[in-house]
Coordinates of N, CA, C and O in Angstrom, one line a residue:
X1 N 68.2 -87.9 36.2 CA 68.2 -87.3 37.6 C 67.8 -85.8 37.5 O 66.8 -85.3 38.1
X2 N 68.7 -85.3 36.6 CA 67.8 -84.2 36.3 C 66.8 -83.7 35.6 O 66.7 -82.5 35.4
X3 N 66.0 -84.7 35.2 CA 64.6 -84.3 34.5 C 63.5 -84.9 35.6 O 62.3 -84.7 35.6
X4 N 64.4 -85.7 36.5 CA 63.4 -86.2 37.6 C 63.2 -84.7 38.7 O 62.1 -84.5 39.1
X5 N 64.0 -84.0 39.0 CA 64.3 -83.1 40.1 C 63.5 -81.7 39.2 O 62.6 -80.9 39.6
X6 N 64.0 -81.7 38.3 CA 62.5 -80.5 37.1 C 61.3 -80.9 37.3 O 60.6 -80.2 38.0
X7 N 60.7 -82.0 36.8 CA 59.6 -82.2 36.8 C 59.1 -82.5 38.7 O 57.9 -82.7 38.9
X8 N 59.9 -82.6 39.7 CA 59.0 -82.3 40.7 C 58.9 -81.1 41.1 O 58.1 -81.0 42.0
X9 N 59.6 -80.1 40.6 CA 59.7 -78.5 41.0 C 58.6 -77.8 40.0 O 57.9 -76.9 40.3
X10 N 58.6 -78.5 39.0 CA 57.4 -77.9 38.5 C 55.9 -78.4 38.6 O 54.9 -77.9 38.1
X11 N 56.0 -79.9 39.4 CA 54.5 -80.3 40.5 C 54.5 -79.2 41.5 O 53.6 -78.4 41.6
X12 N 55.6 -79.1 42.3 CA 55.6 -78.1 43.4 C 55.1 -77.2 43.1 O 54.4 -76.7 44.0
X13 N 55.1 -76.6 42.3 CA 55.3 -74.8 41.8 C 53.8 -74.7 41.4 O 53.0 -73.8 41.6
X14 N 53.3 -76.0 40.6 CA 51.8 -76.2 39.9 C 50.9 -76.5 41.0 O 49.7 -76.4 40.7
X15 N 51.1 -77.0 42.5 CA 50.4 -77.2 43.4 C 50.6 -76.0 44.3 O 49.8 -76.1 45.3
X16 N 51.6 -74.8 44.2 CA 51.2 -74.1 45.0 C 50.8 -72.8 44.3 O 50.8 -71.8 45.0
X17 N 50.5 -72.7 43.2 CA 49.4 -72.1 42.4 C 48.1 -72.5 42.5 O 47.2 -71.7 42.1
X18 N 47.9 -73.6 42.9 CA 46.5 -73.8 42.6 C 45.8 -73.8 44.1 O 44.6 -74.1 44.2
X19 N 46.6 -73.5 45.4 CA 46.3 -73.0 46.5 C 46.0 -71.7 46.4 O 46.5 -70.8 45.7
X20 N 44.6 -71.8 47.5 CA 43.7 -70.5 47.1 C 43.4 -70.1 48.9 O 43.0 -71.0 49.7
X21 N 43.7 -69.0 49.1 CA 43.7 -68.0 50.6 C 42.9 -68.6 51.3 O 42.1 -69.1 50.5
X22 N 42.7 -68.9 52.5 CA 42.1 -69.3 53.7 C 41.1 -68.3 53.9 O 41.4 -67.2 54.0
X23 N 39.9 -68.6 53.9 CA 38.8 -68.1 54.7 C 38.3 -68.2 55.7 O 37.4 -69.0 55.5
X24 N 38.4 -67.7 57.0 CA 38.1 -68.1 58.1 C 37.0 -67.4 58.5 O 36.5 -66.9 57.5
X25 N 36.5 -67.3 59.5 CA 35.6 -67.0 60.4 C 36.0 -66.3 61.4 O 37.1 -66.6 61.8
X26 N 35.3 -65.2 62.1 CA 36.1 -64.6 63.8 C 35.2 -64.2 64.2 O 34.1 -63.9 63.7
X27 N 35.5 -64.1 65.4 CA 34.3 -63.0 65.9 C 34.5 -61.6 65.9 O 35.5 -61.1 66.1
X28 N 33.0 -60.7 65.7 CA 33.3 -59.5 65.5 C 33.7 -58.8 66.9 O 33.5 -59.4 68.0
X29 N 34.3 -57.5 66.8 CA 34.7 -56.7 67.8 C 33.4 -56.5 68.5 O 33.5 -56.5 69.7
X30 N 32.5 -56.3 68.1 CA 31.1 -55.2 68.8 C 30.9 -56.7 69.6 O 31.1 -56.8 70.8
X31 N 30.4 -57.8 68.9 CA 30.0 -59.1 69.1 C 30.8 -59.6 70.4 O 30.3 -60.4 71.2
X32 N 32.0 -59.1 70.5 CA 32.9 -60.3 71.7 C 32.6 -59.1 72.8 O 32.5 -59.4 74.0
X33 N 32.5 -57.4 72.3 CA 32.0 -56.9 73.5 C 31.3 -56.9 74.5 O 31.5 -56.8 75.7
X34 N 29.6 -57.3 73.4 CA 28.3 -57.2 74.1 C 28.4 -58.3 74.6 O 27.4 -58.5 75.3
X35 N 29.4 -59.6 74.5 CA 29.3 -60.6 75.1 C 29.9 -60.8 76.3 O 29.5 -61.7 77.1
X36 N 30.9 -60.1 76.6 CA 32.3 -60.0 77.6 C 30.9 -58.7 78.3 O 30.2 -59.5 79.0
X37 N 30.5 -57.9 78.4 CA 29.7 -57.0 79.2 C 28.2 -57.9 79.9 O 28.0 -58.0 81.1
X38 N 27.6 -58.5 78.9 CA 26.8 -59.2 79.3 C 27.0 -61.0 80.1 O 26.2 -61.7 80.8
X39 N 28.0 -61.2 79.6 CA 28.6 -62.0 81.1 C 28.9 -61.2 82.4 O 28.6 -61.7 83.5
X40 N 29.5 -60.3 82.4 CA 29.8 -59.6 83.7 C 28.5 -59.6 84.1 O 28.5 -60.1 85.2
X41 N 27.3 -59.3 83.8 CA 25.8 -59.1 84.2 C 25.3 -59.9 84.6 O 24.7 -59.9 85.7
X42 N 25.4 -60.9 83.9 CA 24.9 -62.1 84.1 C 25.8 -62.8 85.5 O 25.3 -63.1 86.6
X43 N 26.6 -62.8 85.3 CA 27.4 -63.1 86.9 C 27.1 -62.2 88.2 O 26.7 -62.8 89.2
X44 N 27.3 -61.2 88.2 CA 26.6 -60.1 89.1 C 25.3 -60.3 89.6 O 24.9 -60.2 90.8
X45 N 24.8 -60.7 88.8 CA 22.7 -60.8 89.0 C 23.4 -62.0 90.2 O 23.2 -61.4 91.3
X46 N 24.0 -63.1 90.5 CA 24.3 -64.2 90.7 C 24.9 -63.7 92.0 O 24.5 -64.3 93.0
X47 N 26.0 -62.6 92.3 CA 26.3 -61.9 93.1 C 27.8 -62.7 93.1 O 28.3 -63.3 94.0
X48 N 28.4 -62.6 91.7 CA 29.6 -63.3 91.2 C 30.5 -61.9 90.7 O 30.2 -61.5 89.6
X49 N 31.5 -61.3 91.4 CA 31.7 -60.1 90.2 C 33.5 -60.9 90.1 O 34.2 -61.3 91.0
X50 N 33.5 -60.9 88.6 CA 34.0 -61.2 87.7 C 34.8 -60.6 86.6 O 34.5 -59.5 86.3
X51 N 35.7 -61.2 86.0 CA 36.3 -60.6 84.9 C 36.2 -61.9 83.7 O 36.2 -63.1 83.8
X52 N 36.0 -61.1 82.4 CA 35.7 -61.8 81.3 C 36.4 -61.3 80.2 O 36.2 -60.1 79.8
X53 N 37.5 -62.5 79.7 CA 37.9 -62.1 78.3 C 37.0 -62.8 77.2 O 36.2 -63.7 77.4
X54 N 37.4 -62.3 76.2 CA 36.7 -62.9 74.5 C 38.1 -62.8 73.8 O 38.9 -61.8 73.8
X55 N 38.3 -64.2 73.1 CA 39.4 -63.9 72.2 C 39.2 -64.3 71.1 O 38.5 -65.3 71.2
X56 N 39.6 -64.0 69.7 CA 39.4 -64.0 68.4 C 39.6 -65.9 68.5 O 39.8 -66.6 69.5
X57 N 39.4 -66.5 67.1 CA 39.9 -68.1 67.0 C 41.4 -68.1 67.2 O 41.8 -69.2 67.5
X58 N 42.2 -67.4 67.1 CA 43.6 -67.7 67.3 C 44.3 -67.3 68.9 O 45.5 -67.3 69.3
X59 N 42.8 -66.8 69.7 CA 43.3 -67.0 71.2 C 43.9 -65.4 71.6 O 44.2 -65.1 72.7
X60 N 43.9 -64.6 70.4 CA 44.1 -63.0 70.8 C 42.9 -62.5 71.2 O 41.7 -62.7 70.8
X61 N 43.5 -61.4 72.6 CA 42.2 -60.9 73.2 C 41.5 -59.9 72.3 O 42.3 -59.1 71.7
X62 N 40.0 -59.8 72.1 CA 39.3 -59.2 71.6 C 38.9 -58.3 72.5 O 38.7 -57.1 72.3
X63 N 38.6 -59.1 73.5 CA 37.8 -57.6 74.7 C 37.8 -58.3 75.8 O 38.2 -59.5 75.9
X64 N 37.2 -57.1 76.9 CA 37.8 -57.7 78.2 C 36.8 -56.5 78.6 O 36.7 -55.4 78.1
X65 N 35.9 -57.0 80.1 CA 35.1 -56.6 81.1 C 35.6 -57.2 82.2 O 36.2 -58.3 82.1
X66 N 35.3 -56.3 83.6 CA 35.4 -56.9 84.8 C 34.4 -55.9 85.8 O 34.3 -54.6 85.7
X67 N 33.9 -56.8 86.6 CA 33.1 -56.2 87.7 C 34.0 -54.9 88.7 O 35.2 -54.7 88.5
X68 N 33.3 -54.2 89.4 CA 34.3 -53.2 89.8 C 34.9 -53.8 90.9 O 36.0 -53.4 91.2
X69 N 34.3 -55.0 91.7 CA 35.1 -55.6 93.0 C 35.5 -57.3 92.3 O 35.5 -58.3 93.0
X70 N 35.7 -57.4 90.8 CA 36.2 -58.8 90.8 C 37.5 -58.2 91.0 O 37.7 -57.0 91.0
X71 N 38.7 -59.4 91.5 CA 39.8 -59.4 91.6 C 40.9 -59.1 90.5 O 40.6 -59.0 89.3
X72 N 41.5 -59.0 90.9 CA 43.1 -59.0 90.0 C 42.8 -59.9 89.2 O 42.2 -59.9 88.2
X73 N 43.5 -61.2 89.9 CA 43.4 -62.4 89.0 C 42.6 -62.7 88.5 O 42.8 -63.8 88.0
X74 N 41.1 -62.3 88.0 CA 40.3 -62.5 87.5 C 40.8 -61.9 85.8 O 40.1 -62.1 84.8
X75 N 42.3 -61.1 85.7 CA 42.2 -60.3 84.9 C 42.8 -61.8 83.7 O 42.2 -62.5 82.9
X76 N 44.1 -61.7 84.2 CA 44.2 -63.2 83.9 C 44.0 -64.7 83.5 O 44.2 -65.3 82.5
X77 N 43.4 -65.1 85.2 CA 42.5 -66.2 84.9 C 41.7 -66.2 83.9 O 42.1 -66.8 82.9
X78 N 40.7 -65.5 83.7 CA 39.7 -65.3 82.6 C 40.7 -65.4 81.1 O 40.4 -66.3 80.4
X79 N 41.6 -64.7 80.7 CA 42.2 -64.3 79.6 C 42.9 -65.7 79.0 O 42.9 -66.1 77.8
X80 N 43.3 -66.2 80.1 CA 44.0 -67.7 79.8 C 43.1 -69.0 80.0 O 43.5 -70.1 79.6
X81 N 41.9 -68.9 80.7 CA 40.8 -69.5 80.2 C 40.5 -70.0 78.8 O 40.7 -71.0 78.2
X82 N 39.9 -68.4 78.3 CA 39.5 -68.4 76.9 C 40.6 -68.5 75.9 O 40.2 -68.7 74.7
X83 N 42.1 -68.3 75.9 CA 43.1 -68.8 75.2 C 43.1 -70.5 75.1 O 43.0 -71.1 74.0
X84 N 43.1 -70.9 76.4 CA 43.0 -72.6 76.3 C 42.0 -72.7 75.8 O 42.2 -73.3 74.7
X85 N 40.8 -72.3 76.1 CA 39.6 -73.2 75.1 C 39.6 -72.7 73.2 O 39.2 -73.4 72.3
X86 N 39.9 -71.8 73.2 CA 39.8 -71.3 71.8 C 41.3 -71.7 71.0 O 41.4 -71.1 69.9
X87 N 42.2 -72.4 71.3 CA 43.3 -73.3 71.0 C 43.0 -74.6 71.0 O 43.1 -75.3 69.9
X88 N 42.5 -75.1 72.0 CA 42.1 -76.3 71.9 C 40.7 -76.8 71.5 O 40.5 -78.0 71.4
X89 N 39.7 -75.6 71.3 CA 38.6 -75.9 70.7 C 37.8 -76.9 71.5 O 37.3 -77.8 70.9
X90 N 37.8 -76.6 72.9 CA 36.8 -77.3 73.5 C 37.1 -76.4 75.3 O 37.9 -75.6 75.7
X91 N 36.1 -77.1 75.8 CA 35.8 -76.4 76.9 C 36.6 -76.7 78.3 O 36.7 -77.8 78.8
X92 N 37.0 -75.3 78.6 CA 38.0 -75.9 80.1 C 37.8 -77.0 80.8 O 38.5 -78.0 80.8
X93 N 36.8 -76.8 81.3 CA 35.9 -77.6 82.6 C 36.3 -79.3 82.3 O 36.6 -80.1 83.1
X94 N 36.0 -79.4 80.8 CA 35.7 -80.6 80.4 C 37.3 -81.3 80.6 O 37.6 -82.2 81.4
X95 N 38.5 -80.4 79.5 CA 39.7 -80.3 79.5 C 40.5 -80.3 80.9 O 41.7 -80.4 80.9
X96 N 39.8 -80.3 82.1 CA 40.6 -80.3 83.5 C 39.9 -81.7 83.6 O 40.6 -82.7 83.6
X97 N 38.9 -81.8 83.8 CA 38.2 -83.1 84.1 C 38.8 -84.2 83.1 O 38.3 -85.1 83.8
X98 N 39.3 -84.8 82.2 CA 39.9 -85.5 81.0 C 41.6 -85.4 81.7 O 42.2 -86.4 81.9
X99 N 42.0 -84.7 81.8 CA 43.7 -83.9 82.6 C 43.4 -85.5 84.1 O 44.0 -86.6 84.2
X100 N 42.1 -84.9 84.9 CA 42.7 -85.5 86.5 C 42.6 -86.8 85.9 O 43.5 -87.5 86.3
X101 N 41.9 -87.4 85.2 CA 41.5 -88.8 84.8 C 42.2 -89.9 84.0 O 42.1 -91.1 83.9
X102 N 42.9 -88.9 83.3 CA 43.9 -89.5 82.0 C 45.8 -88.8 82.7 O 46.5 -87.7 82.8
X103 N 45.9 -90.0 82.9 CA 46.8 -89.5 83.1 C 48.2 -89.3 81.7 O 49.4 -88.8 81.8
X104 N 47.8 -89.6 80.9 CA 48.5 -89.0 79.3 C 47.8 -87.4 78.7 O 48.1 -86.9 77.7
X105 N 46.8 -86.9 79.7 CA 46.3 -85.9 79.7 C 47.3 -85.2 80.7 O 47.8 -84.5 79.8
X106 N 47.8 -84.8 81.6 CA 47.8 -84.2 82.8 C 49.2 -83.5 82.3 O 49.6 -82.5 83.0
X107 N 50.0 -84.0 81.2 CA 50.9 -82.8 80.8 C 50.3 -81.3 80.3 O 50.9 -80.2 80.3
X108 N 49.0 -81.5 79.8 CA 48.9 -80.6 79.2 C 48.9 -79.0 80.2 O 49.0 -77.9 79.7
X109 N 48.9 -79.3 81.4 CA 49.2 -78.4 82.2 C 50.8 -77.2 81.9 O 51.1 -76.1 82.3
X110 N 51.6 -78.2 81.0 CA 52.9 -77.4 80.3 C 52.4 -76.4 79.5 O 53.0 -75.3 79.3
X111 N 51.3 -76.7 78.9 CA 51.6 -75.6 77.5 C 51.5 -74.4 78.0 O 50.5 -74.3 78.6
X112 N 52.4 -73.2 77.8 CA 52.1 -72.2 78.0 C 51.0 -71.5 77.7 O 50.3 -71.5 76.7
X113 N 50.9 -70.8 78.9 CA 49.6 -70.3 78.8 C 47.9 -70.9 78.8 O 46.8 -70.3 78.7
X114 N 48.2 -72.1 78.9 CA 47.1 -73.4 79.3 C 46.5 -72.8 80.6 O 47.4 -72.2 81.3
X115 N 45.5 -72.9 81.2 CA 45.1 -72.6 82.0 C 43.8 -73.7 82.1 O 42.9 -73.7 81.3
X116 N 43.8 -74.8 83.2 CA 43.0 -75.7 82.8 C 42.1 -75.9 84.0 O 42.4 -76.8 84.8
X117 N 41.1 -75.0 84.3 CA 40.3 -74.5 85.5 C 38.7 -74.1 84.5 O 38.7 -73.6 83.4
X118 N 37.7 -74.6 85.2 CA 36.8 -74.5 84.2 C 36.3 -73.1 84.0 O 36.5 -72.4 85.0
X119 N 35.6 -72.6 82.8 CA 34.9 -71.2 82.8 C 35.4 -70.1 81.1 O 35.1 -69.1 80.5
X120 N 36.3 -71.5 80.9 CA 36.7 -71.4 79.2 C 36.0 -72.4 78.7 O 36.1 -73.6 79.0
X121 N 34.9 -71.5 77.2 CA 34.1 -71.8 76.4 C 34.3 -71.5 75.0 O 34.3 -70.3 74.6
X122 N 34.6 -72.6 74.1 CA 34.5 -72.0 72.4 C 33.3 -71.6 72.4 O 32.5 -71.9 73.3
X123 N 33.2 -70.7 71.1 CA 32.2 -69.5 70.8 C 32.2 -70.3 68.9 O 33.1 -70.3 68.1
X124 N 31.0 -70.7 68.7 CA 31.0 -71.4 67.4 C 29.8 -71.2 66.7 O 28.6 -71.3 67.1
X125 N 30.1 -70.6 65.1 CA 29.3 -70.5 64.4 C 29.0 -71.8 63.8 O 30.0 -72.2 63.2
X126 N 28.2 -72.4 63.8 CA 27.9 -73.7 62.8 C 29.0 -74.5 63.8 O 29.1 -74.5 65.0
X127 N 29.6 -75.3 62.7 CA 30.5 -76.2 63.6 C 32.2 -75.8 64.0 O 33.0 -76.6 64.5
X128 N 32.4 -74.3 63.4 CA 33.6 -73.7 63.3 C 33.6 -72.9 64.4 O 32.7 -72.0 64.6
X129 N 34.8 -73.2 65.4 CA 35.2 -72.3 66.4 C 35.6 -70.8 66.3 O 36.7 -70.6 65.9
X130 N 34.9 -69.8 66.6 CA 35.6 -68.3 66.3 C 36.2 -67.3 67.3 O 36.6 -66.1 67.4
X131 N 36.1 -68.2 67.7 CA 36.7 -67.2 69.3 C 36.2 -68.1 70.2 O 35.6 -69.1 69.8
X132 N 36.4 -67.8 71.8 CA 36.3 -68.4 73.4 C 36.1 -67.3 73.9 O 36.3 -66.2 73.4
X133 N 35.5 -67.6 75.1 CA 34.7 -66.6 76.3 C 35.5 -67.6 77.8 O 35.4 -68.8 78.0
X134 N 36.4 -66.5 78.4 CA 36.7 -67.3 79.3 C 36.3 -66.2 80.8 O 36.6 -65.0 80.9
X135 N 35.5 -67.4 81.9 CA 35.1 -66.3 83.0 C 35.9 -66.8 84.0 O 36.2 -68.0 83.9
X136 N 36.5 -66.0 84.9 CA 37.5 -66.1 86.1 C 36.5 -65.2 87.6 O 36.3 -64.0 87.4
X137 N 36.2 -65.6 88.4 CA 36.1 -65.3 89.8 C 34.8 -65.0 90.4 O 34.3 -64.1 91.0
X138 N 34.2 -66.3 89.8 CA 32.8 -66.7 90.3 C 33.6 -67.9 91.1 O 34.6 -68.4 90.6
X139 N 32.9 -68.2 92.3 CA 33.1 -69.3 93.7 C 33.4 -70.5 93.1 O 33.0 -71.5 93.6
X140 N 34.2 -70.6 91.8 CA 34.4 -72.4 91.2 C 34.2 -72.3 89.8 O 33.4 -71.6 89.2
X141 N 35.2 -73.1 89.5 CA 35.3 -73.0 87.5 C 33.9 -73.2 87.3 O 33.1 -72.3 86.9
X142 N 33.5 -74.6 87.6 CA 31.7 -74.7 87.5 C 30.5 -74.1 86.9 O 29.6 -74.4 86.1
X143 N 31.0 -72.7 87.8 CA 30.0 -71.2 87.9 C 30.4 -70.7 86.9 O 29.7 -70.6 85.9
X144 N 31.8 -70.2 87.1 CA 32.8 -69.5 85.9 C 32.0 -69.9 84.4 O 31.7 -69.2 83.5
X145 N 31.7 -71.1 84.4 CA 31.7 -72.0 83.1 C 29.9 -72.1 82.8 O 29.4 -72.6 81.8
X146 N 29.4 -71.5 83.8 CA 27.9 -71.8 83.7 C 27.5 -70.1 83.3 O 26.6 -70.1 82.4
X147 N 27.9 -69.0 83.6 CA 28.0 -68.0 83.6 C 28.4 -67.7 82.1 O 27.9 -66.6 81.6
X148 N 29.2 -68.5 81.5 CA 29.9 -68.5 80.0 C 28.8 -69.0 79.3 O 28.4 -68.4 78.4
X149 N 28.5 -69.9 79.5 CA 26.9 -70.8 78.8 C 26.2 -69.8 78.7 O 26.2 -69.2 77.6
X150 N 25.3 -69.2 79.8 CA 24.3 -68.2 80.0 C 24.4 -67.2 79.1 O 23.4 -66.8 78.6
X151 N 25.7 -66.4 78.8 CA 25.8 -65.3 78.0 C 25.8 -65.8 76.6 O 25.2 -64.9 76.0
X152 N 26.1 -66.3 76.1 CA 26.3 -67.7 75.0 C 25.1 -67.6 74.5 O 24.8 -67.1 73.4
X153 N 24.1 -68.2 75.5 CA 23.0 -68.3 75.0 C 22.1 -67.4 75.1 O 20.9 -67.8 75.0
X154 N 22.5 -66.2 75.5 CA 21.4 -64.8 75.5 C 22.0 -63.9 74.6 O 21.4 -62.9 74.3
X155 N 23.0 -64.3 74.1 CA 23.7 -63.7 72.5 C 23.8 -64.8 71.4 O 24.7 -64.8 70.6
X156 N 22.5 -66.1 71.5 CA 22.7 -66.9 70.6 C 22.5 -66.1 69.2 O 23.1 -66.6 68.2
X157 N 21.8 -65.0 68.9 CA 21.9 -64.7 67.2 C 23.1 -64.4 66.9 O 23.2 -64.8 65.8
X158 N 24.6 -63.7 67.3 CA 25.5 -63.4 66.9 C 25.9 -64.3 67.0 O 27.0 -64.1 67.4
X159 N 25.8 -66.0 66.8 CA 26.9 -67.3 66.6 C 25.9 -67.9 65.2 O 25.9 -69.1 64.9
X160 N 25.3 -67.1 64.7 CA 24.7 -67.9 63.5 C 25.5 -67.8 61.9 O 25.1 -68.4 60.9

């Protein structure tokens, strides 16, 4: 018994030695700015004024723009957008539409801080999530979410 209870403490001990640090991916600070500024622009041209967070892959805000007449709640909205999508690694719009349809989806409205309104977008290098862009107070998640695409892809070199 006890040479059974040694020899698995010393597999344990031999398997967490041979674990080696996590390398992740994020997005840079400059990178989540020029992206959170140039969505505000890109919504504005549209005559959308708006607030836009960017949050790292773990859903912490990295940056944050807002038009001078978007709303309050855009501060918000937007911030818990891009938390839901960059948690769940996929896109609001999609994640509310899957929610009204499924109804084994429609708890996910509990999780704190879930926010399931379209205009939250992962932000991915290759096939790895590094952060979310979430837009709040363009006339419908829709826009919010089209607005997020648009800046996405007028800053496609910083996702390579």
């Amino acid at each position: 018994m006890i040479r059974t209870t040694c020899t698995a403490l010393l597999l344990a001990t031999a398997t967490l030695a041979q674990a080696a640090p996590l390398t992740e991916r994020n997005i840079a600070l400059a990178d989540a700015q020029k992206l959170a500024s140039d969505a505000v622009a890109l919504c504005q041209a549209k005559g959308w004024n708006v607030g836009v967070s960017v949050v790292d892959r773990a859903g912490n805000l990295k940056a944050f723009a807002r038009a001078d007449n978007a709303g309050t709640h855009t501060i918000e909205a937007s911030r818990a957008k891009a938390f839901t999508s960059a948690s769940a690694k996929a896109p609001t719009l999609a994640m509310m539409e899957n929610a009204q349809k499924n109804p084994g989806a429609a708890n996910l409205t509990d999780i704190p801080g879930f926010l399931l309104l379209g205009g939250g977008v992962p932000l991915k290098a290759g096939n790895e999530v590094i952060g979310a862009i979430g837009i709040g107070g363009a006339p419908g998640g829709h826009l919010d979410e089209q607005c997020a695409l648009a800046a996405i892809d007028a800053n496609a070199a910083l996702f390579k």
